[in-house]
Amino acid sequence: AALGVNWHHCDRSGDFAARDYGVNLLESCTPEAVLITNGDNDTFPLWFAQGVLGVRRDVVVSNLSLMNTPWYTRQLLARDPMLLSYPGELVDSLRPVFIWGPNFFHVSPEGMPVTDAADRMILDHTFTHAWPWSVTRGELCIPVPSMGAGTQGSLAMQDLLLLDMVKRVPIHGRPVYLAGTVSRENRVYVEDYL
């Protein structure tokens, strides 16, 4: 009886907001674009529009939360091998890297700072300049994300991948867009360049 009485409050059969959001956002992108999203609520309508409705399957939808995982990085590379510069053997080594001046390290499972060859390879594939750490391409110059004087910072996997995608636009040829749902702290490094 409760369902019958409350059905009109729960019925979403005429609510197309999520579908319309997905279609409209995809249609606003130029051909072959990369669209960076923030999480489930802004990504799933896009995947529905692409997978079920067949809308703008040329657009690569890249979810920031999932960009912190090696399996999703491999999925992005399978979709477009030119999208990122990381070779397959390095993908499983991707992890957050901390930068302190010219030094870099990651935090071990025991909570200790550790530096190894994979950290250097990750940074070499992401940045065009080692010190100061930056991505430079023509008019584009993105300094290392910093706290304070611009010499230290932490880069999550999603930040490394996003910087690498932006750096490689001339190679993969896909314009990169950020969905309006991407928070300010997740767009701070690249917002001025997209």
Tab-separated table of C-alpha atoms in Angstrom, residues 21-166:
chain	number	residue	atom	x	y	z
A	21	TYR	CA	22.834	16.658	-19.285
A	22	GLY	CA	24.864	13.873	-20.881
A	23	VAL	CA	23.683	14.570	-24.412
A	24	ASN	CA	24.086	18.340	-24.112
A	25	LEU	CA	27.576	18.148	-22.621
A	26	LEU	CA	28.779	15.727	-25.288
A	27	GLU	CA	27.235	17.784	-28.080
A	28	SER	CA	29.033	20.904	-26.793
A	29	CYS	CA	32.461	19.335	-27.444
A	30	THR	CA	34.418	19.675	-30.673
A	31	PRO	CA	35.040	16.457	-32.632
A	32	GLU	CA	37.461	13.939	-31.075
A	33	ALA	CA	37.645	15.874	-27.782
A	34	VAL	CA	38.650	14.632	-24.336
A	35	LEU	CA	36.082	15.568	-21.689
A	36	ILE	CA	37.332	15.422	-18.098
A	37	THR	CA	34.630	14.676	-15.537
A	38	ASN	CA	34.696	14.611	-11.756
A	39	GLY	CA	32.820	11.549	-10.503
A	40	ASP	CA	29.867	9.197	-10.923
A	41	ASN	CA	27.044	11.735	-11.161
A	42	ASP	CA	28.557	13.628	-14.076
A	43	THR	CA	30.183	10.630	-15.809
A	44	PHE	CA	27.409	8.032	-15.921
A	45	PRO	CA	24.972	10.227	-17.929
A	46	LEU	CA	27.744	10.724	-20.514
A	47	TRP	CA	28.496	7.012	-20.701
A	48	PHE	CA	24.759	6.318	-21.032
A	49	ALA	CA	24.450	8.857	-23.859
A	50	GLN	CA	27.438	7.338	-25.665
A	51	GLY	CA	26.810	3.652	-24.984
A	52	VAL	CA	23.015	3.448	-25.180
A	53	LEU	CA	21.945	6.438	-27.262
A	54	GLY	CA	25.030	6.443	-29.546
A	55	VAL	CA	25.712	10.145	-28.983
A	56	ARG	CA	29.216	11.459	-29.730
A	57	ARG	CA	31.177	8.263	-29.315
A	58	ASP	CA	34.185	10.133	-30.726
A	59	VAL	CA	34.581	12.013	-27.421
A	60	VAL	CA	36.818	10.390	-24.794
A	61	VAL	CA	35.151	10.796	-21.388
A	62	SER	CA	37.845	10.652	-18.722
A	63	ASN	CA	36.825	10.472	-15.065
A	64	LEU	CA	39.253	12.156	-12.637
A	65	SER	CA	38.457	9.763	-9.784
A	66	LEU	CA	39.189	6.740	-11.965
A	67	MET	CA	42.361	8.340	-13.337
A	68	ASN	CA	43.906	7.447	-9.955
A	69	THR	CA	43.880	3.742	-10.886
A	70	PRO	CA	46.205	1.802	-13.215
A	71	TRP	CA	43.357	-0.265	-14.732
A	72	TYR	CA	41.582	2.896	-15.907
A	73	THR	CA	44.826	4.351	-17.262
A	74	ARG	CA	45.240	1.171	-19.320
A	75	GLN	CA	41.632	1.565	-20.522
A	76	LEU	CA	42.354	5.145	-21.659
A	77	LEU	CA	45.462	3.974	-23.502
A	78	ALA	CA	43.463	1.180	-25.164
A	79	ARG	CA	40.956	3.792	-26.377
A	80	ASP	CA	43.715	6.057	-27.755
A	81	PRO	CA	47.359	4.941	-27.428
A	82	MET	CA	48.524	8.488	-28.220
A	83	LEU	CA	46.552	10.068	-25.362
A	84	LEU	CA	49.271	9.529	-22.732
A	85	SER	CA	53.055	9.167	-22.909
A	86	TYR	CA	53.381	6.414	-20.307
A	87	PRO	CA	54.618	3.092	-21.693
A	88	GLY	CA	52.673	0.002	-20.626
A	89	GLU	CA	55.332	-1.170	-18.173
A	90	LEU	CA	55.198	2.172	-16.335
A	91	VAL	CA	51.397	2.282	-15.950
A	92	ASP	CA	51.390	-0.137	-12.999
A	93	SER	CA	54.052	2.010	-11.287
A	94	LEU	CA	52.021	5.227	-11.511
A	95	ARG	CA	51.366	6.677	-8.075
A	96	PRO	CA	51.251	10.069	-6.380
A	97	VAL	CA	54.643	11.765	-6.413
A	98	PHE	CA	55.771	14.439	-3.971
A	99	ILE	CA	58.126	17.132	-5.224
A	100	TRP	CA	60.360	19.157	-2.932
A	101	GLY	CA	62.557	21.456	-4.998
A	102	PRO	CA	64.617	19.269	-7.317
A	103	ASN	CA	63.898	16.228	-5.119
A	104	PHE	CA	61.004	13.796	-5.462
A	105	PHE	CA	59.668	10.756	-3.650
A	106	HIS	CA	56.598	8.641	-3.026
A	107	VAL	CA	55.292	7.351	0.278
A	108	SER	CA	55.743	3.636	0.946
A	109	PRO	CA	52.962	1.494	2.458
A	110	GLU	CA	54.855	1.880	5.738
A	111	GLY	CA	54.509	5.674	5.502
A	112	MET	CA	58.155	6.357	4.691
A	113	PRO	CA	59.426	8.608	1.876
A	114	VAL	CA	61.068	6.481	-0.821
A	115	THR	CA	62.654	7.396	-4.145
A	116	ASP	CA	63.156	4.900	-6.930
A	117	ALA	CA	63.720	4.808	-10.684
A	118	ALA	CA	59.974	4.593	-11.395
A	119	ASP	CA	59.417	7.989	-9.725
A	120	ARG	CA	61.967	9.558	-12.053
A	121	MET	CA	60.450	7.847	-15.101
A	122	ILE	CA	56.958	9.062	-14.143
A	123	LEU	CA	58.207	12.644	-13.829
A	124	ASP	CA	60.251	12.449	-17.044
A	125	HIS	CA	57.203	11.258	-18.988
A	126	THR	CA	54.952	13.942	-17.460
A	127	PHE	CA	57.138	17.046	-17.439
A	128	THR	CA	59.162	18.663	-20.219
A	129	HIS	CA	61.501	20.412	-17.734
A	130	ALA	CA	63.022	18.753	-14.675
A	131	TRP	CA	63.866	21.799	-12.606
A	132	PRO	CA	61.840	23.805	-12.103
A	133	TRP	CA	59.271	21.102	-12.812
A	134	SER	CA	57.007	22.274	-15.623
A	135	VAL	CA	55.146	21.295	-18.762
A	136	THR	CA	56.059	23.630	-21.610
A	137	ARG	CA	54.691	23.576	-25.158
A	138	GLY	CA	54.734	26.761	-27.253
A	139	GLU	CA	52.732	29.362	-25.316
A	140	LEU	CA	51.766	26.756	-22.718
A	141	CYS	CA	53.810	26.719	-19.508
A	142	ILE	CA	52.372	24.895	-16.512
A	143	PRO	CA	54.672	25.025	-13.467
A	144	VAL	CA	54.653	22.237	-10.934
A	145	PRO	CA	51.630	22.423	-8.663
A	146	SER	CA	53.003	24.201	-5.657
A	147	MET	CA	52.404	25.182	-2.094
A	148	GLY	CA	54.165	28.376	-1.122
A	149	ALA	CA	57.133	29.377	-3.240
A	150	GLY	CA	56.453	27.134	-6.199
A	151	THR	CA	59.135	24.587	-5.390
A	152	GLN	CA	57.190	21.856	-3.626
A	153	GLY	CA	53.941	20.029	-4.073
A	154	SER	CA	52.086	16.775	-4.385
A	155	LEU	CA	50.829	15.338	-7.639
A	156	ALA	CA	48.103	12.696	-7.508
A	157	MET	CA	47.893	10.198	-10.359
A	158	GLN	CA	44.940	12.113	-11.807
A	159	ASP	CA	47.075	15.289	-11.902
A	160	LEU	CA	49.956	13.491	-13.614
A	161	LEU	CA	47.610	12.043	-16.245
A	162	LEU	CA	45.815	15.348	-16.815
A	163	LEU	CA	49.102	17.244	-17.240
A	164	ASP	CA	50.331	14.569	-19.638
A	165	MET	CA	47.099	14.707	-21.703
A	166	VAL	CA	47.337	18.490	-22.000
